[in-house]
PDB file of C-alpha atoms in Angstrom:
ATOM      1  CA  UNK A   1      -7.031 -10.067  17.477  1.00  0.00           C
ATOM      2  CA  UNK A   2      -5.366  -6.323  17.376  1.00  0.00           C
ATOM      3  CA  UNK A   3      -6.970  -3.726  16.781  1.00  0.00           C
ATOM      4  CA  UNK A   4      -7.324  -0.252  15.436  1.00  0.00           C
ATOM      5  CA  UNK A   5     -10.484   0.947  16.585  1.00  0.00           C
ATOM      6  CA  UNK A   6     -12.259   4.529  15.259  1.00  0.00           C
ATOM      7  CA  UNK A   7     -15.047   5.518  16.845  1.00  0.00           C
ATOM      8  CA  UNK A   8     -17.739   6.679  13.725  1.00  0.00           C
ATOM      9  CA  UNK A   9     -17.935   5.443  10.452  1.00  0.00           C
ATOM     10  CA  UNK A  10     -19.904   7.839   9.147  1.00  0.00           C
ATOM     11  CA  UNK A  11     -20.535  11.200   9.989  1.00  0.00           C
ATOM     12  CA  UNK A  12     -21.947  14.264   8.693  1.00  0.00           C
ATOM     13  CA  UNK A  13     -21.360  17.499   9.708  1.00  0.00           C
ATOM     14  CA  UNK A  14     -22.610  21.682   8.798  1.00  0.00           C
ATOM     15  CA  UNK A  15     -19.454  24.019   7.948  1.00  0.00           C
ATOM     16  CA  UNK A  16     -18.391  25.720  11.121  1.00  0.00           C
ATOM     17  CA  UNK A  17     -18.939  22.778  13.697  1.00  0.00           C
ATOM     18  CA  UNK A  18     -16.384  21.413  15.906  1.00  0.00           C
ATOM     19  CA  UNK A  19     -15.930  17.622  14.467  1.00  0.00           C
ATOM     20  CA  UNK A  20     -13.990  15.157  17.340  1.00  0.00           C
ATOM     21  CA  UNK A  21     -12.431  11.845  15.703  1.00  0.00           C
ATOM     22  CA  UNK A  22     -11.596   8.952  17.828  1.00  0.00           C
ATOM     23  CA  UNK A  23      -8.758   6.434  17.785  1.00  0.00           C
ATOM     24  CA  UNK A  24      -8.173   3.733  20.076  1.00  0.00           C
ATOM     25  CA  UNK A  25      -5.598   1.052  19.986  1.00  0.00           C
ATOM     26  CA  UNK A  26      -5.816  -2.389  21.701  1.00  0.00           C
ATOM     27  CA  UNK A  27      -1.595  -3.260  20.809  1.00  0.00           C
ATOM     28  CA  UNK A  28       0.161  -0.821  23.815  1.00  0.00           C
ATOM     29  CA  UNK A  29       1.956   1.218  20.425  1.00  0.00           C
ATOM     30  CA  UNK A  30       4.029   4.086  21.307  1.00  0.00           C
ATOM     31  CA  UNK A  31       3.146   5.672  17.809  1.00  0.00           C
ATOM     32  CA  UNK A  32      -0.082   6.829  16.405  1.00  0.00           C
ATOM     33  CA  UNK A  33      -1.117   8.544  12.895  1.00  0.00           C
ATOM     34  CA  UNK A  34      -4.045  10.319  11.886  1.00  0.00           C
ATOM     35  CA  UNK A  35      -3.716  10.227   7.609  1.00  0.00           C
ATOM     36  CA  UNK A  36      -6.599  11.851   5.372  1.00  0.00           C
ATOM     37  CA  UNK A  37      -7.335  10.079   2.066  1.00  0.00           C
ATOM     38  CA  UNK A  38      -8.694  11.231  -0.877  1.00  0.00           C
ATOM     39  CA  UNK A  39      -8.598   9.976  -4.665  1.00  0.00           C
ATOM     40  CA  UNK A  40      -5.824  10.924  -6.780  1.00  0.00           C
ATOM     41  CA  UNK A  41      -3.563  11.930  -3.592  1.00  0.00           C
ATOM     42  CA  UNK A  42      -3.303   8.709  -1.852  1.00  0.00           C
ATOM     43  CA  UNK A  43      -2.867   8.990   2.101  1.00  0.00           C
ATOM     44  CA  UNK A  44      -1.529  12.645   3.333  1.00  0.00           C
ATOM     45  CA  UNK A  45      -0.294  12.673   6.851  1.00  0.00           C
ATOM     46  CA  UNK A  46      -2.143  14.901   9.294  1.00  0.00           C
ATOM     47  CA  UNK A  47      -0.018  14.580  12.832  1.00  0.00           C
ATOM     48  CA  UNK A  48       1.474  12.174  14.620  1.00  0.00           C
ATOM     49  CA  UNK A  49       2.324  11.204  18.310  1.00  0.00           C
ATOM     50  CA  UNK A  50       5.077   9.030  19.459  1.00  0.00           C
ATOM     51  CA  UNK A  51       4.467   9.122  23.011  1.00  0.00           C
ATOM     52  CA  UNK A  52       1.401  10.520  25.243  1.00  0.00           C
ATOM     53  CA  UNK A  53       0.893  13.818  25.195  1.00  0.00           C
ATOM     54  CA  UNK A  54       3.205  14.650  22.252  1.00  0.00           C
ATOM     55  CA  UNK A  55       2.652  15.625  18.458  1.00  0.00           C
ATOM     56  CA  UNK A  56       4.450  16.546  15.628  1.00  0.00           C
ATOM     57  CA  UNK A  57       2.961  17.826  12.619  1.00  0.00           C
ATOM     58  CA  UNK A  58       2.665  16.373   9.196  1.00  0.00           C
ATOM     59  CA  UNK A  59       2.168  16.980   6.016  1.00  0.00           C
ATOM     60  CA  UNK A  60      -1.124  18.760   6.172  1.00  0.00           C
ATOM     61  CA  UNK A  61      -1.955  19.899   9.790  1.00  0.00           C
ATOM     62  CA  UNK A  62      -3.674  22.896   8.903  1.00  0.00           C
ATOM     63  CA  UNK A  63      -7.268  22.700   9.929  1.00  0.00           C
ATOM     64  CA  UNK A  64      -6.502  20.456  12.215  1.00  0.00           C
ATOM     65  CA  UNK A  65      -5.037  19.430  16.120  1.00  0.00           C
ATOM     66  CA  UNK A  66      -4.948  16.712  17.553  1.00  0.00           C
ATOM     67  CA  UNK A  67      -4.750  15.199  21.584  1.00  0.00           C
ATOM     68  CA  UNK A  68      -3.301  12.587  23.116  1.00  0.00           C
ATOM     69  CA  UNK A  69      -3.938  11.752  26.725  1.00  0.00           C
ATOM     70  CA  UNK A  70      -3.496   8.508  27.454  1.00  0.00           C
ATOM     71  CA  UNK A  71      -1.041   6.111  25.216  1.00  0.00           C
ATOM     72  CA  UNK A  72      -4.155   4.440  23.727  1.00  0.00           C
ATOM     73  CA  UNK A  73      -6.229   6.914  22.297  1.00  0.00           C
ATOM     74  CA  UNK A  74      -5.514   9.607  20.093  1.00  0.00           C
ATOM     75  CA  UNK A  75      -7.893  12.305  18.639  1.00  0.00           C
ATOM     76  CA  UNK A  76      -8.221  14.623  15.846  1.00  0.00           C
ATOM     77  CA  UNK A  77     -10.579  17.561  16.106  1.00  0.00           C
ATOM     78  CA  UNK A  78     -11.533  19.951  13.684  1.00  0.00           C
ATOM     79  CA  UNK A  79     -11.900  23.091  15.108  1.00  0.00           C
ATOM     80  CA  UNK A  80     -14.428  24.427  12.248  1.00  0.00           C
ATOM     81  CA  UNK A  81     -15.054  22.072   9.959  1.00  0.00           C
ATOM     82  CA  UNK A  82     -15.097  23.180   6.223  1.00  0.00           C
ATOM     83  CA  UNK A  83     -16.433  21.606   3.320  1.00  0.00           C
ATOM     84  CA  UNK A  84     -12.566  20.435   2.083  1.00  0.00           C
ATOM     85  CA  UNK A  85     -11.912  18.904   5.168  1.00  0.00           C
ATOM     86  CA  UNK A  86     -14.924  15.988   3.467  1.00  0.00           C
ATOM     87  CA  UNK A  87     -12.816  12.932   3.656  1.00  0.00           C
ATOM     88  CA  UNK A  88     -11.390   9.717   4.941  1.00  0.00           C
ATOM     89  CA  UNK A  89     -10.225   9.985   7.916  1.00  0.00           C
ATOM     90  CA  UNK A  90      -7.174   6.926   8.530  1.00  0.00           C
ATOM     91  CA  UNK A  91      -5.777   6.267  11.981  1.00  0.00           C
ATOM     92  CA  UNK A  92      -2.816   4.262  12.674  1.00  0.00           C
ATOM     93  CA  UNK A  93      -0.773   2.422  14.962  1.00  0.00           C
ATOM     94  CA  UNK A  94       2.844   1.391  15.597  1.00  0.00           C
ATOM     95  CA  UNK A  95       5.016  -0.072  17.847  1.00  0.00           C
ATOM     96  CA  UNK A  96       8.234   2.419  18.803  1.00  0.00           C
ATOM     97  CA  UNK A  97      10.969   0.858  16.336  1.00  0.00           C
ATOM     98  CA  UNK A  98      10.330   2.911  13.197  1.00  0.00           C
ATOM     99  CA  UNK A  99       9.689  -0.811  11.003  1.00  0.00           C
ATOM    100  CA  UNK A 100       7.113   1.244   9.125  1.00  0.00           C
ATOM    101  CA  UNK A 101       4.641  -1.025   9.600  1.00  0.00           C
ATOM    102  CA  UNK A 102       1.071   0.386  10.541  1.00  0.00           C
ATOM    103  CA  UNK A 103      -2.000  -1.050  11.628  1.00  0.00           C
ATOM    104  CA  UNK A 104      -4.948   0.781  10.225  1.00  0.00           C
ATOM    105  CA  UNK A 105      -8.340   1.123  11.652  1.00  0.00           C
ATOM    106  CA  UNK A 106     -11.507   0.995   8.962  1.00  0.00           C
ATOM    107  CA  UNK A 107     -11.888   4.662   8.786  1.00  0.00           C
ATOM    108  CA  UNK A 108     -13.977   7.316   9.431  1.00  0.00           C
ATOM    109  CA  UNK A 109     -15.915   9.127   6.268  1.00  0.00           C
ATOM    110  CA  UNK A 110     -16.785  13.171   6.647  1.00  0.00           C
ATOM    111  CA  UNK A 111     -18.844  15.227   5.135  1.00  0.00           C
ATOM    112  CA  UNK A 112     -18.638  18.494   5.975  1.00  0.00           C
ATOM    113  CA  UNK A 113     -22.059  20.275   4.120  1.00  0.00           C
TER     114      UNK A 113
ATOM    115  CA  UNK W   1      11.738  14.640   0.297  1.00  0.00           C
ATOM    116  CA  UNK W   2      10.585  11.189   0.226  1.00  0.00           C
ATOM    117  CA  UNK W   3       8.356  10.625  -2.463  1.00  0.00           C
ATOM    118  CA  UNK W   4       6.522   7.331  -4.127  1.00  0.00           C
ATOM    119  CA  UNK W   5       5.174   7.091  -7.333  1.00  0.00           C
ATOM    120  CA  UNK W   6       2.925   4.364  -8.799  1.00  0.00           C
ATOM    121  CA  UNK W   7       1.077   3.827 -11.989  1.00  0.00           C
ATOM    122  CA  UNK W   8      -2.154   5.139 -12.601  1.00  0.00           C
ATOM    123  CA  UNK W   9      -5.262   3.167 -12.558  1.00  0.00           C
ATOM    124  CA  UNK W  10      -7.685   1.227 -12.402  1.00  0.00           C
ATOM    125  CA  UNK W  11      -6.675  -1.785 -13.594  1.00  0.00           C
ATOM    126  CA  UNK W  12      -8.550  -3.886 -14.743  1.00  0.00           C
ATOM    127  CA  UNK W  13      -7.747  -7.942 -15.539  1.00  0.00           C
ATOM    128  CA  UNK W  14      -9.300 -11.490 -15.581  1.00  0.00           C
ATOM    129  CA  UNK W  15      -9.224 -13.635 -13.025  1.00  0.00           C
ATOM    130  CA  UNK W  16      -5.794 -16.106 -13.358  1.00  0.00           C
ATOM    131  CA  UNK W  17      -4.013 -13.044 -15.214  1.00  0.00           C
ATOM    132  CA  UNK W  18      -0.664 -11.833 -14.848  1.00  0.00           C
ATOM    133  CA  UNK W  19      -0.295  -8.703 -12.252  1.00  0.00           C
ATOM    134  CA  UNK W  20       2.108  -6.109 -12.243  1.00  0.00           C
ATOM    135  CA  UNK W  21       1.681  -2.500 -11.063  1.00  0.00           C
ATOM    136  CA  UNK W  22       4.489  -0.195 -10.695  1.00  0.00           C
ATOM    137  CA  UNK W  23       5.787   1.598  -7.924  1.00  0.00           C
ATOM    138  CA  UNK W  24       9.334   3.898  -7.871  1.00  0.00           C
ATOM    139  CA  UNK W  25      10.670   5.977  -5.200  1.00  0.00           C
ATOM    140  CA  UNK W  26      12.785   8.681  -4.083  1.00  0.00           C
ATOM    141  CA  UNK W  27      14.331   8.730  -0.686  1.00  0.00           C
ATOM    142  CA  UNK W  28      17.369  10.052   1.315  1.00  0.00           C
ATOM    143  CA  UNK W  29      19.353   7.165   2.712  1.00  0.00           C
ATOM    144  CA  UNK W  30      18.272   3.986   2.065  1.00  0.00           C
ATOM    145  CA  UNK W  31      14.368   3.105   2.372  1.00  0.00           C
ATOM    146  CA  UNK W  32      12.413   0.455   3.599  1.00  0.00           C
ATOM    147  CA  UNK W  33       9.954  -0.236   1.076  1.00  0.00           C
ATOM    148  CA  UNK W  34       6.217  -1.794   1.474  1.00  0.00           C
ATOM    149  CA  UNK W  35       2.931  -2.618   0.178  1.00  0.00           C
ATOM    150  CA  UNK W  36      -0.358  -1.729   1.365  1.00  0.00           C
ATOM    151  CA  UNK W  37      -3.537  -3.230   0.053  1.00  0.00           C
ATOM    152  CA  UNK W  38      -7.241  -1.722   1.157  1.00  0.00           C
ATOM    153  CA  UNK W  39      -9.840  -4.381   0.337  1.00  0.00           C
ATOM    154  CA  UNK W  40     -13.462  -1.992  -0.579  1.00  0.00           C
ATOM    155  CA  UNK W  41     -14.313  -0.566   3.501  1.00  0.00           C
ATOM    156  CA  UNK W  42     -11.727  -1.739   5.322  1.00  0.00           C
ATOM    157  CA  UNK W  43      -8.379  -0.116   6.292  1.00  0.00           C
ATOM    158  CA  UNK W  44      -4.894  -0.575   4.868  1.00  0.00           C
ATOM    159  CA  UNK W  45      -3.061  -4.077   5.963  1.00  0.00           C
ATOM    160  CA  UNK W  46       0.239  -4.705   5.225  1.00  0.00           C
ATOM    161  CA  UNK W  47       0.726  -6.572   2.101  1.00  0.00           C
ATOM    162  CA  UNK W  48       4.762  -7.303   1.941  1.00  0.00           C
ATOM    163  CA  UNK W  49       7.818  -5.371   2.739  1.00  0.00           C
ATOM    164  CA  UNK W  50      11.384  -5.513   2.203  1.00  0.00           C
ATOM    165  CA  UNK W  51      13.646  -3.628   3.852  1.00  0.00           C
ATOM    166  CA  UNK W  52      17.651  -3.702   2.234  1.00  0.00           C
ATOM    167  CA  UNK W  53      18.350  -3.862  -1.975  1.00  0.00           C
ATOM    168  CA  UNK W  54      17.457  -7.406  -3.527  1.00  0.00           C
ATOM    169  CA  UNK W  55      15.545  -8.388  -1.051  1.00  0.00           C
ATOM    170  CA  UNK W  56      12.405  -9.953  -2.194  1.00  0.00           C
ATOM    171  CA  UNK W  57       9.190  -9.161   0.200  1.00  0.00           C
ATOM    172  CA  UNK W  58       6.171 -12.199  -1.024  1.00  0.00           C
ATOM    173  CA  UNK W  59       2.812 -12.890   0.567  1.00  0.00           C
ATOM    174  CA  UNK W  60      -0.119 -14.123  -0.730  1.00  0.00           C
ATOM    175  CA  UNK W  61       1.338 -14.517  -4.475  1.00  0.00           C
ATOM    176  CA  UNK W  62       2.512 -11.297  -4.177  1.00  0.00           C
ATOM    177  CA  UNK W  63       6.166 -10.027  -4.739  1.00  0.00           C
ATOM    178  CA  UNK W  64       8.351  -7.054  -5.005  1.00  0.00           C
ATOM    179  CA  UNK W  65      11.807  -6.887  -5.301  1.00  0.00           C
ATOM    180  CA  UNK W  66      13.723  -3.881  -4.032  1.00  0.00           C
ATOM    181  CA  UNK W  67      15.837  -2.639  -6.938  1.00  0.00           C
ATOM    182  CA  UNK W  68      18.022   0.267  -5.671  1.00  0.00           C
ATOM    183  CA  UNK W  69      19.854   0.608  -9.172  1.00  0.00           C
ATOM    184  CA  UNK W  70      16.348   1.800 -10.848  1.00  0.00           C
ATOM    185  CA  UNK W  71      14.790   2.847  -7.522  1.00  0.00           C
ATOM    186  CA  UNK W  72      11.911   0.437  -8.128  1.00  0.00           C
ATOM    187  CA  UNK W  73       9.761  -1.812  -6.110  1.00  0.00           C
ATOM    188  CA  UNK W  74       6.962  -3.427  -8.590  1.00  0.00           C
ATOM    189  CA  UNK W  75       4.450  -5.505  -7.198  1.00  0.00           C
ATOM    190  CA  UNK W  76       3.689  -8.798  -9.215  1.00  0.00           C
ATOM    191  CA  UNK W  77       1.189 -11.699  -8.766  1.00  0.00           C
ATOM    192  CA  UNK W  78       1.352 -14.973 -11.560  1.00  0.00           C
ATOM    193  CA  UNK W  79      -2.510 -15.478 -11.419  1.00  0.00           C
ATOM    194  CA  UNK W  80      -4.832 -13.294  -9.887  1.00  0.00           C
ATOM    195  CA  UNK W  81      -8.473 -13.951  -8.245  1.00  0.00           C
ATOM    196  CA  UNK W  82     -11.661 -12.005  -7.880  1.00  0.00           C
ATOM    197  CA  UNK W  83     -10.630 -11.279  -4.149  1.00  0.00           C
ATOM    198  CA  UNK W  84      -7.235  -9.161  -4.958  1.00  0.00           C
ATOM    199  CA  UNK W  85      -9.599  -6.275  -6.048  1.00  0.00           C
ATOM    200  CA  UNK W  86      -8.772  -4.145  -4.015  1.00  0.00           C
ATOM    201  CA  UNK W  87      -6.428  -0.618  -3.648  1.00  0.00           C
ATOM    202  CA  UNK W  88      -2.644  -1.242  -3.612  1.00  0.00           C
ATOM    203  CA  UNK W  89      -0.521   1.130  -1.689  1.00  0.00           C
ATOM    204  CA  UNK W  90       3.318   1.378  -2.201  1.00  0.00           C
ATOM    205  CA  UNK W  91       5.419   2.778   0.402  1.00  0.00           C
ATOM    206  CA  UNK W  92       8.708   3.793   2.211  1.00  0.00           C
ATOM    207  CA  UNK W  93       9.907   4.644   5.273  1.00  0.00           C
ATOM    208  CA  UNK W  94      13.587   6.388   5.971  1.00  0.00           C
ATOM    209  CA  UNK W  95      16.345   7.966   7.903  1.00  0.00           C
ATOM    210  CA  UNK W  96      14.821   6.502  10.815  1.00  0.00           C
ATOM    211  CA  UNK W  97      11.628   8.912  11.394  1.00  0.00           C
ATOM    212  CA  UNK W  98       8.532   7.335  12.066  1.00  0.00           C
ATOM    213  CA  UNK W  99       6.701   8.998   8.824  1.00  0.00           C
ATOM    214  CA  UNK W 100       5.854   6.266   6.350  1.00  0.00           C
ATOM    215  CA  UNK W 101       5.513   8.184   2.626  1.00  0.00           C
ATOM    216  CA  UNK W 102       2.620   6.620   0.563  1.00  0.00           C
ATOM    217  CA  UNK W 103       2.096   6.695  -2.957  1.00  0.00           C
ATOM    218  CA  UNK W 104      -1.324   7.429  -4.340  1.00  0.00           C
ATOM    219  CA  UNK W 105      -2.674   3.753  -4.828  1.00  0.00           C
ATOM    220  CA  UNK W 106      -3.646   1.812  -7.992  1.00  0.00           C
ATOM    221  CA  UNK W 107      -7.021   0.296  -7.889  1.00  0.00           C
ATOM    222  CA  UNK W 108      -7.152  -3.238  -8.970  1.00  0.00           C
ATOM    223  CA  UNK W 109     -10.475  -4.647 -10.403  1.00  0.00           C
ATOM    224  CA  UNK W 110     -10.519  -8.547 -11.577  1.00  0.00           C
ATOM    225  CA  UNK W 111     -13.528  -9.868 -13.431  1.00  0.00           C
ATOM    226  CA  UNK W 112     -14.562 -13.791 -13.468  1.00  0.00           C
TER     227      UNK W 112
END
């Protein structure tokens, strides 16, 4: 079965602290998302990487970076985590041909305090 | 820029009620339009897509046609169950870019 695999569930974090959010793919995709949901607003686009070691920006990369290393596993770290950066934290996969369709992993939920 | 709007929720219905929730868009070029449903704390799965004008995308009970003329891509189900509660995402995707535009999601309770 594929998979779309992020690392915490859960976490909690104090305002200032360096969060790290882990993706990991199982499915060899070229393309990988980090979105950020929240009610009312739907899914906003963080960054995005279609190959290793590239990123492009998305909607809302302010706060925010990103790294990707090896074609499996991409990252997004807050540098100092504030207290509207409390989300849920999407990542998502796809193969190269822009079909727009992504494979989600369960999500991580912050809380920045 | 691309942009997807859908109706406001929740919505609530009895089970083996008729479905619809609505979902327009606004795109350069011409879209490939989707549904995304998020069951309660799991991530989004692809629900149905279709990808030219008229095409019908189904799964599940689910439909949506692709209406280009009213820029429109409802989602409909005849009779729905307690386990389509869930969040329903429409979406696009165009001009070839890898960025898929979501709307904001429509929550969908059924009650028994």
């Amino acid at each position: 079965d594929v998979k779309v695999t992020q690392s915490s569930r859960y976490l909690v974090k104090r305002t200032g602290e360096k969060v790290f959010l882990e993706c990991v793919q199982d499915m060899d995709h070229e393309n990988m998302f980090w979105y950020r949901q929240d009610p009312g607003l739907g899914l906003r686009l963080i960054y995005f990487s279609y190959d290793v070691k590239m990123k492009e920006k998305g909607d809302i990369p302010e706060g925010y970076s990103v790294s990707r290393e090896k074609k499996e596993r991409f990252s997004l770290i807050l540098e100092s985590a504030s207290t509207n950066q409390t989300s849920m934290y999407l990542c998502a996969s796809s193969p190269a041909t822009a079909t727009g369709e992504l494979f989600f992993g369960e999500g991580s939920r912050l809380t920045v305090l | 820029g691309d942009s997807v709007t859908q109706m406001e929720g929740p919505v609530t219905l009895s089970e083996e009620a008729f479905l619809t929730i609505n979902c327009t868009y606004t795109a350069t070029g011409y879209p490939s339009l989707f549904w995304y449903v998020q069951y309660p704390g799991e991530g989004l799965q692809l629900l149905l897509k279709a990808t030219k004008a008229d095409d019908k995308g189904s799964n599940k009970g689910f439909e949506a046609t692709y209406r280009k003329e009213t820029t429109s891509f409802h989602l409909e189900k005849g009779s729905v169950q307690v386990s389509d509660s869930a969040v329903y995402f429409c979406a696009l995707i165009s001009g070839g870019y890898q960025k898929v535009t979501f709307g904001t999601g429509t929550k969908l309770q059924v009650i028994p």
